[in-house]
PDB file of C-alpha atoms in Angstrom:
ATOM      1  CA  MET A  13     -36.231 -31.915  -0.076  1.00  0.00           C
ATOM      2  CA  THR A  14     -36.171 -34.361   2.916  1.00  0.00           C
ATOM      3  CA  GLY A  15     -33.970 -36.935   4.207  1.00  0.00           C
ATOM      4  CA  PRO A  16     -30.128 -36.743   5.257  1.00  0.00           C
ATOM      5  CA  LEU A  17     -28.941 -35.883   1.635  1.00  0.00           C
ATOM      6  CA  GLY A  18     -31.565 -33.168   1.248  1.00  0.00           C
ATOM      7  CA  ARG A  19     -30.678 -31.576   4.645  1.00  0.00           C
ATOM      8  CA  ALA A  20     -26.675 -31.758   3.684  1.00  0.00           C
ATOM      9  CA  ALA A  21     -27.480 -30.167   0.333  1.00  0.00           C
ATOM     10  CA  LEU A  22     -29.407 -27.465   2.025  1.00  0.00           C
ATOM     11  CA  PHE A  23     -26.541 -26.942   4.603  1.00  0.00           C
ATOM     12  CA  VAL A  24     -24.077 -26.643   1.859  1.00  0.00           C
ATOM     13  CA  ALA A  25     -26.216 -23.977  -0.076  1.00  0.00           C
ATOM     14  CA  LEU A  26     -26.689 -21.855   2.988  1.00  0.00           C
ATOM     15  CA  PHE A  27     -23.059 -21.832   4.459  1.00  0.00           C
ATOM     16  CA  ALA A  28     -20.504 -22.966   2.031  1.00  0.00           C
ATOM     17  CA  ALA A  29     -20.721 -19.828  -0.113  1.00  0.00           C
ATOM     18  CA  PRO A  30     -20.529 -17.427   2.658  1.00  0.00           C
ATOM     19  CA  ALA A  31     -17.594 -19.340   4.263  1.00  0.00           C
ATOM     20  CA  SER A  32     -15.672 -19.322   1.087  1.00  0.00           C
ATOM     21  CA  ARG A  33     -16.245 -15.543   0.897  1.00  0.00           C
ATOM     22  CA  VAL A  34     -14.838 -14.936   4.317  1.00  0.00           C
ATOM     23  CA  ALA A  35     -11.893 -17.036   3.712  1.00  0.00           C
ATOM     24  CA  ALA A  36     -11.094 -14.988   0.656  1.00  0.00           C
ATOM     25  CA  ALA A  37     -11.495 -11.796   2.481  1.00  0.00           C
ATOM     26  CA  ASP A  38      -9.193 -12.913   5.333  1.00  0.00           C
ATOM     27  CA  ALA A  39      -6.501 -14.415   3.079  1.00  0.00           C
ATOM     28  CA  VAL A  40      -3.049 -13.110   3.725  1.00  0.00           C
ATOM     29  CA  PRO A  41      -1.621 -11.298   0.775  1.00  0.00           C
ATOM     30  CA  GLY A  42       1.599 -12.170  -0.862  1.00  0.00           C
ATOM     31  CA  PRO A  43       4.514  -9.841  -1.266  1.00  0.00           C
ATOM     32  CA  ALA A  44       3.836  -9.103  -4.844  1.00  0.00           C
ATOM     33  CA  ALA A  45       0.053  -8.237  -4.081  1.00  0.00           C
ATOM     34  CA  VAL A  46       1.181  -5.969  -1.240  1.00  0.00           C
ATOM     35  CA  GLU A  47       3.820  -4.318  -3.484  1.00  0.00           C
ATOM     36  CA  PHE A  48       1.067  -3.490  -6.124  1.00  0.00           C
ATOM     37  CA  PHE A  49      -1.100  -1.872  -3.417  1.00  0.00           C
ATOM     38  CA  GLU A  50       1.800   0.147  -1.912  1.00  0.00           C
ATOM     39  CA  LYS A  51       2.908   1.528  -5.376  1.00  0.00           C
ATOM     40  CA  ARG A  52      -0.353   1.684  -7.434  1.00  0.00           C
ATOM     41  CA  VAL A  53      -3.208   2.050  -4.983  1.00  0.00           C
ATOM     42  CA  ARG A  54      -2.170   3.543  -1.602  1.00  0.00           C
ATOM     43  CA  PRO A  55      -0.473   6.690  -3.172  1.00  0.00           C
ATOM     44  CA  VAL A  56      -4.085   7.431  -4.887  1.00  0.00           C
ATOM     45  CA  LEU A  57      -5.890   6.762  -1.726  1.00  0.00           C
ATOM     46  CA  LEU A  58      -3.611   9.235   0.128  1.00  0.00           C
ATOM     47  CA  GLN A  59      -3.793  11.850  -2.664  1.00  0.00           C
ATOM     48  CA  HIS A  60      -7.581  11.858  -3.419  1.00  0.00           C
ATOM     49  CA  CYS A  61      -9.524   9.920  -0.782  1.00  0.00           C
ATOM     50  CA  VAL A  62      -8.403  10.176   2.814  1.00  0.00           C
ATOM     51  CA  SER A  63      -8.986  13.864   3.182  1.00  0.00           C
ATOM     52  CA  CYS A  64     -12.663  12.970   3.337  1.00  0.00           C
ATOM     53  CA  HIS A  65     -12.345   9.228   4.376  1.00  0.00           C
ATOM     54  CA  GLY A  66      -9.427   9.256   6.652  1.00  0.00           C
ATOM     55  CA  ALA A  67      -9.006   9.166  10.453  1.00  0.00           C
ATOM     56  CA  ASN A  68     -10.363  12.592  11.291  1.00  0.00           C
ATOM     57  CA  GLU A  69     -13.819  11.756  12.703  1.00  0.00           C
ATOM     58  CA  LYS A  70     -14.938  15.361  12.266  1.00  0.00           C
ATOM     59  CA  LYS A  71     -14.153  15.287   8.499  1.00  0.00           C
ATOM     60  CA  LEU A  72     -15.205  11.554   8.009  1.00  0.00           C
ATOM     61  CA  LYS A  73     -17.741  11.621   4.999  1.00  0.00           C
ATOM     62  CA  ALA A  74     -20.636   8.879   4.794  1.00  0.00           C
ATOM     63  CA  GLY A  75     -18.921   6.993   7.693  1.00  0.00           C
ATOM     64  CA  LEU A  76     -16.373   5.455   5.154  1.00  0.00           C
ATOM     65  CA  ARG A  77     -12.844   4.949   6.369  1.00  0.00           C
ATOM     66  CA  LEU A  78     -10.366   4.208   3.674  1.00  0.00           C
ATOM     67  CA  THR A  79      -7.207   3.986   5.886  1.00  0.00           C
ATOM     68  CA  THR A  80      -7.443   0.197   6.614  1.00  0.00           C
ATOM     69  CA  ARG A  81      -8.619  -2.807   4.912  1.00  0.00           C
ATOM     70  CA  ALA A  82     -11.217  -3.600   7.492  1.00  0.00           C
ATOM     71  CA  GLY A  83     -12.597  -0.157   7.230  1.00  0.00           C
ATOM     72  CA  THR A  84     -12.776  -0.486   3.392  1.00  0.00           C
ATOM     73  CA  LEU A  85     -14.495  -3.853   3.512  1.00  0.00           C
ATOM     74  CA  SER A  86     -17.165  -2.841   6.284  1.00  0.00           C
ATOM     75  CA  GLY A  87     -17.629   0.471   4.329  1.00  0.00           C
ATOM     76  CA  GLY A  88     -19.820   3.305   5.515  1.00  0.00           C
ATOM     77  CA  GLU A  89     -23.624   4.202   5.358  1.00  0.00           C
ATOM     78  CA  THR A  90     -24.197   2.530   2.205  1.00  0.00           C
ATOM     79  CA  GLY A  91     -22.336  -0.769   2.993  1.00  0.00           C
ATOM     80  CA  PRO A  92     -19.087  -2.334   1.893  1.00  0.00           C
ATOM     81  CA  ALA A  93     -16.967  -0.292  -0.285  1.00  0.00           C
ATOM     82  CA  VAL A  94     -14.993  -3.248  -1.738  1.00  0.00           C
ATOM     83  CA  VAL A  95     -16.051  -6.757  -2.496  1.00  0.00           C
ATOM     84  CA  PRO A  96     -12.661  -8.678  -2.800  1.00  0.00           C
ATOM     85  CA  GLY A  97     -12.421 -10.408  -6.276  1.00  0.00           C
ATOM     86  CA  LYS A  98     -15.230  -8.489  -7.654  1.00  0.00           C
ATOM     87  CA  PRO A  99     -14.553  -5.016  -8.938  1.00  0.00           C
ATOM     88  CA  ASP A 100     -17.861  -4.693 -10.895  1.00  0.00           C
ATOM     89  CA  GLU A 101     -19.784  -5.200  -7.623  1.00  0.00           C
ATOM     90  CA  SER A 102     -17.539  -2.871  -5.541  1.00  0.00           C
ATOM     91  CA  PRO A 103     -18.832   0.597  -5.148  1.00  0.00           C
ATOM     92  CA  LEU A 104     -15.468   2.116  -4.763  1.00  0.00           C
ATOM     93  CA  VAL A 105     -14.429   0.863  -8.267  1.00  0.00           C
ATOM     94  CA  GLN A 106     -17.932   1.869  -9.585  1.00  0.00           C
ATOM     95  CA  SER A 107     -17.561   5.545  -8.129  1.00  0.00           C
ATOM     96  CA  VAL A 108     -13.955   6.034  -9.583  1.00  0.00           C
ATOM     97  CA  ARG A 109     -15.123   4.775 -13.075  1.00  0.00           C
ATOM     98  CA  TYR A 110     -17.696   7.652 -12.880  1.00  0.00           C
ATOM     99  CA  GLY A 111     -20.320   5.159 -14.304  1.00  0.00           C
ATOM    100  CA  GLY A 112     -23.146   5.600 -11.814  1.00  0.00           C
ATOM    101  CA  ASP A 113     -24.578   8.364  -9.628  1.00  0.00           C
ATOM    102  CA  LEU A 114     -21.846   8.377  -7.275  1.00  0.00           C
ATOM    103  CA  LYS A 115     -18.627   9.867  -8.744  1.00  0.00           C
ATOM    104  CA  MET A 116     -15.413   9.865  -6.788  1.00  0.00           C
ATOM    105  CA  PRO A 117     -13.310  11.804  -6.226  1.00  0.00           C
ATOM    106  CA  PRO A 118     -15.695  14.679  -6.732  1.00  0.00           C
ATOM    107  CA  LYS A 119     -13.030  17.146  -7.928  1.00  0.00           C
ATOM    108  CA  GLY A 120     -12.276  15.087 -10.964  1.00  0.00           C
ATOM    109  CA  LYS A 121     -12.083  11.578 -12.525  1.00  0.00           C
ATOM    110  CA  LEU A 122      -8.852   9.652 -11.779  1.00  0.00           C
ATOM    111  CA  ARG A 123      -6.533   8.854 -14.791  1.00  0.00           C
ATOM    112  CA  ASP A 124      -7.293   5.780 -16.640  1.00  0.00           C
ATOM    113  CA  ASP A 125      -4.117   3.866 -15.303  1.00  0.00           C
ATOM    114  CA  GLU A 126      -5.260   4.702 -11.845  1.00  0.00           C
ATOM    115  CA  ILE A 127      -8.769   3.376 -12.190  1.00  0.00           C
ATOM    116  CA  ALA A 128      -7.151   0.295 -13.883  1.00  0.00           C
ATOM    117  CA  ALA A 129      -5.123  -0.155 -10.761  1.00  0.00           C
ATOM    118  CA  PHE A 130      -7.953  -0.088  -8.390  1.00  0.00           C
ATOM    119  CA  THR A 131      -9.849  -2.610 -10.622  1.00  0.00           C
ATOM    120  CA  GLN A 132      -6.899  -4.909 -10.650  1.00  0.00           C
ATOM    121  CA  TRP A 133      -6.313  -4.518  -6.943  1.00  0.00           C
ATOM    122  CA  VAL A 134      -9.944  -5.472  -6.159  1.00  0.00           C
ATOM    123  CA  LYS A 135      -9.876  -8.402  -8.719  1.00  0.00           C
ATOM    124  CA  ASP A 136      -6.867  -9.770  -7.157  1.00  0.00           C
ATOM    125  CA  GLY A 137      -8.396  -9.648  -3.567  1.00  0.00           C
ATOM    126  CA  ALA A 138      -7.850  -6.186  -2.272  1.00  0.00           C
ATOM    127  CA  ALA A 139      -4.463  -6.856  -0.575  1.00  0.00           C
ATOM    128  CA  TRP A 140      -3.482  -4.690   2.232  1.00  0.00           C
ATOM    129  CA  PRO A 141      -0.222  -4.917   4.300  1.00  0.00           C
ATOM    130  CA  ASP A 142      -1.964  -5.244   7.683  1.00  0.00           C
ATOM    131  CA  ALA A 143      -4.640  -7.621   6.504  1.00  0.00           C
ATOM    132  CA  GLY A 144      -3.175 -10.587   8.268  1.00  0.00           C
ATOM    133  CA  THR A 145      -3.050  -8.928  11.722  1.00  0.00           C
ATOM    134  CA  GLU A 146      -6.184  -6.509  11.783  1.00  0.00           C
ATOM    135  CA  GLY A 147      -8.368  -6.981  14.700  1.00  0.00           C
ATOM    136  CA  THR A 148      -6.060  -9.399  16.474  1.00  0.00           C
ATOM    137  CA  GLN A 149      -4.529  -8.871  19.939  1.00  0.00           C
ATOM    138  CA  ALA A 150      -0.946  -7.660  20.065  1.00  0.00           C
ATOM    139  CA  ALA A 151       0.103 -10.950  21.745  1.00  0.00           C
ATOM    140  CA  THR A 152      -1.480 -12.920  18.856  1.00  0.00           C
ATOM    141  CA  PRO A 153       1.183 -14.010  16.124  1.00  0.00           C
ATOM    142  CA  PRO A 154       0.366 -12.718  12.686  1.00  0.00           C
ATOM    143  CA  LYS A 155      -0.785 -15.163   9.932  1.00  0.00           C
ATOM    144  CA  THR A 156       2.022 -16.951   7.896  1.00  0.00           C
ATOM    145  CA  GLY A 157       3.325 -15.087   4.921  1.00  0.00           C
ATOM    146  CA  PRO A 158       6.307 -12.801   4.430  1.00  0.00           C
ATOM    147  CA  LEU A 159       5.426  -9.008   4.299  1.00  0.00           C
ATOM    148  CA  PHE A 160       8.742  -8.165   2.365  1.00  0.00           C
ATOM    149  CA  THR A 161      11.232 -10.525   0.610  1.00  0.00           C
ATOM    150  CA  ASP A 162      14.829 -10.836   1.826  1.00  0.00           C
ATOM    151  CA  GLU A 163      15.852  -8.771  -1.322  1.00  0.00           C
ATOM    152  CA  GLN A 164      13.470  -6.144  -0.436  1.00  0.00           C
ATOM    153  CA  LYS A 165      14.659  -5.930   3.072  1.00  0.00           C
ATOM    154  CA  ARG A 166      18.112  -5.257   1.963  1.00  0.00           C
ATOM    155  CA  PHE A 167      17.011  -2.000   0.271  1.00  0.00           C
ATOM    156  CA  TRP A 168      19.071   0.999   1.603  1.00  0.00           C
ATOM    157  CA  ALA A 169      16.108   2.747   3.006  1.00  0.00           C
ATOM    158  CA  PHE A 170      15.233  -0.180   5.219  1.00  0.00           C
ATOM    159  CA  GLN A 171      18.667  -0.308   6.883  1.00  0.00           C
ATOM    160  CA  PRO A 172      19.158   1.083  10.397  1.00  0.00           C
ATOM    161  CA  ILE A 173      20.547   4.558  10.653  1.00  0.00           C
ATOM    162  CA  GLN A 174      24.341   4.540  11.463  1.00  0.00           C
ATOM    163  CA  ASP A 175      27.003   7.232  12.430  1.00  0.00           C
ATOM    164  CA  PRO A 176      30.036   5.904  10.528  1.00  0.00           C
ATOM    165  CA  THR A 177      33.546   7.347  11.209  1.00  0.00           C
ATOM    166  CA  PRO A 178      34.699   9.550   8.322  1.00  0.00           C
ATOM    167  CA  PRO A 179      37.770   8.003   6.557  1.00  0.00           C
ATOM    168  CA  VAL A 180      41.205   9.581   7.029  1.00  0.00           C
ATOM    169  CA  VAL A 181      42.251  11.327   3.831  1.00  0.00           C
ATOM    170  CA  LYS A 182      45.053  13.876   3.218  1.00  0.00           C
ATOM    171  CA  ASN A 183      43.724  16.859   1.186  1.00  0.00           C
ATOM    172  CA  ALA A 184      43.432  20.488   2.418  1.00  0.00           C
ATOM    173  CA  ALA A 185      40.293  20.886   0.409  1.00  0.00           C
ATOM    174  CA  VAL A 186      38.594  18.605   2.923  1.00  0.00           C
ATOM    175  CA  THR A 187      36.461  20.727   5.139  1.00  0.00           C
ATOM    176  CA  SER A 188      33.538  18.438   6.342  1.00  0.00           C
ATOM    177  CA  PRO A 189      32.996  14.619   6.930  1.00  0.00           C
ATOM    178  CA  ILE A 190      31.087  14.560   3.697  1.00  0.00           C
ATOM    179  CA  ASP A 191      34.059  15.644   1.712  1.00  0.00           C
ATOM    180  CA  ALA A 192      36.145  12.967   3.367  1.00  0.00           C
ATOM    181  CA  PHE A 193      33.751  10.144   2.126  1.00  0.00           C
ATOM    182  CA  ILE A 194      33.641  11.633  -1.337  1.00  0.00           C
ATOM    183  CA  LEU A 195      37.515  12.038  -1.619  1.00  0.00           C
ATOM    184  CA  ALA A 196      37.891   8.425  -0.281  1.00  0.00           C
ATOM    185  CA  GLY A 197      35.492   7.171  -2.967  1.00  0.00           C
ATOM    186  CA  LEU A 198      37.474   9.038  -5.654  1.00  0.00           C
ATOM    187  CA  ASN A 199      40.826   7.697  -4.368  1.00  0.00           C
ATOM    188  CA  ALA A 200      39.371   4.202  -4.376  1.00  0.00           C
ATOM    189  CA  LYS A 201      38.702   4.674  -8.209  1.00  0.00           C
ATOM    190  CA  GLY A 202      42.058   6.276  -8.878  1.00  0.00           C
ATOM    191  CA  LEU A 203      40.558   9.669  -9.435  1.00  0.00           C
ATOM    192  CA  SER A 204      41.327  13.085  -7.898  1.00  0.00           C
ATOM    193  CA  PRO A 205      39.063  15.830  -7.146  1.00  0.00           C
ATOM    194  CA  ALA A 206      38.951  19.057  -9.537  1.00  0.00           C
ATOM    195  CA  PRO A 207      40.801  22.048  -8.158  1.00  0.00           C
ATOM    196  CA  PRO A 208      38.933  24.742  -6.425  1.00  0.00           C
ATOM    197  CA  ALA A 209      36.846  26.840  -8.673  1.00  0.00           C
ATOM    198  CA  GLU A 210      37.342  30.767  -8.938  1.00  0.00           C
ATOM    199  CA  ARG A 211      34.676  32.734  -7.218  1.00  0.00           C
ATOM    200  CA  ARG A 212      33.464  33.925 -10.561  1.00  0.00           C
TER     201      ARG A 212
END
């Protein structure tokens, strides 16, 4: 194949596909994909995988670290553990399915719903919360895309810890600040506390 058109076609064949794979691997995950990872995939990794594939260099098996997306994509001694978008070509998915020679975790096969979650996670691009900032300098702003929605940020567990002043209530049974908050809540609903119970 010669001429400008032939060289252009050759260039596209050699470089376009790898570039698209890199773009897919570096894509910033959306909130739904991150939430799926946090609820369905990370708990399984923590329970069954990181004891052998975590941050402890002395216990690291096969050079595979499953604590970051970069570590999961780069893989260990046998290559990448995950190919985003291709669960059937991802050794991590193959191993948890117990379909080949490598069966993980070695102590027993995961539940069907856990295997399905791994498969779906990889199929959807292997989202990871820190995927947008891995390998960047601290001064470099993260890639666009919210990590949490405004509604998720209002969840009580994400609110700053406060030391509120207990409400003023009139009741001899109130012996702690917690009792004061409970009594104030009861009074607000027109309720009164039950009388003290006998020791028996």
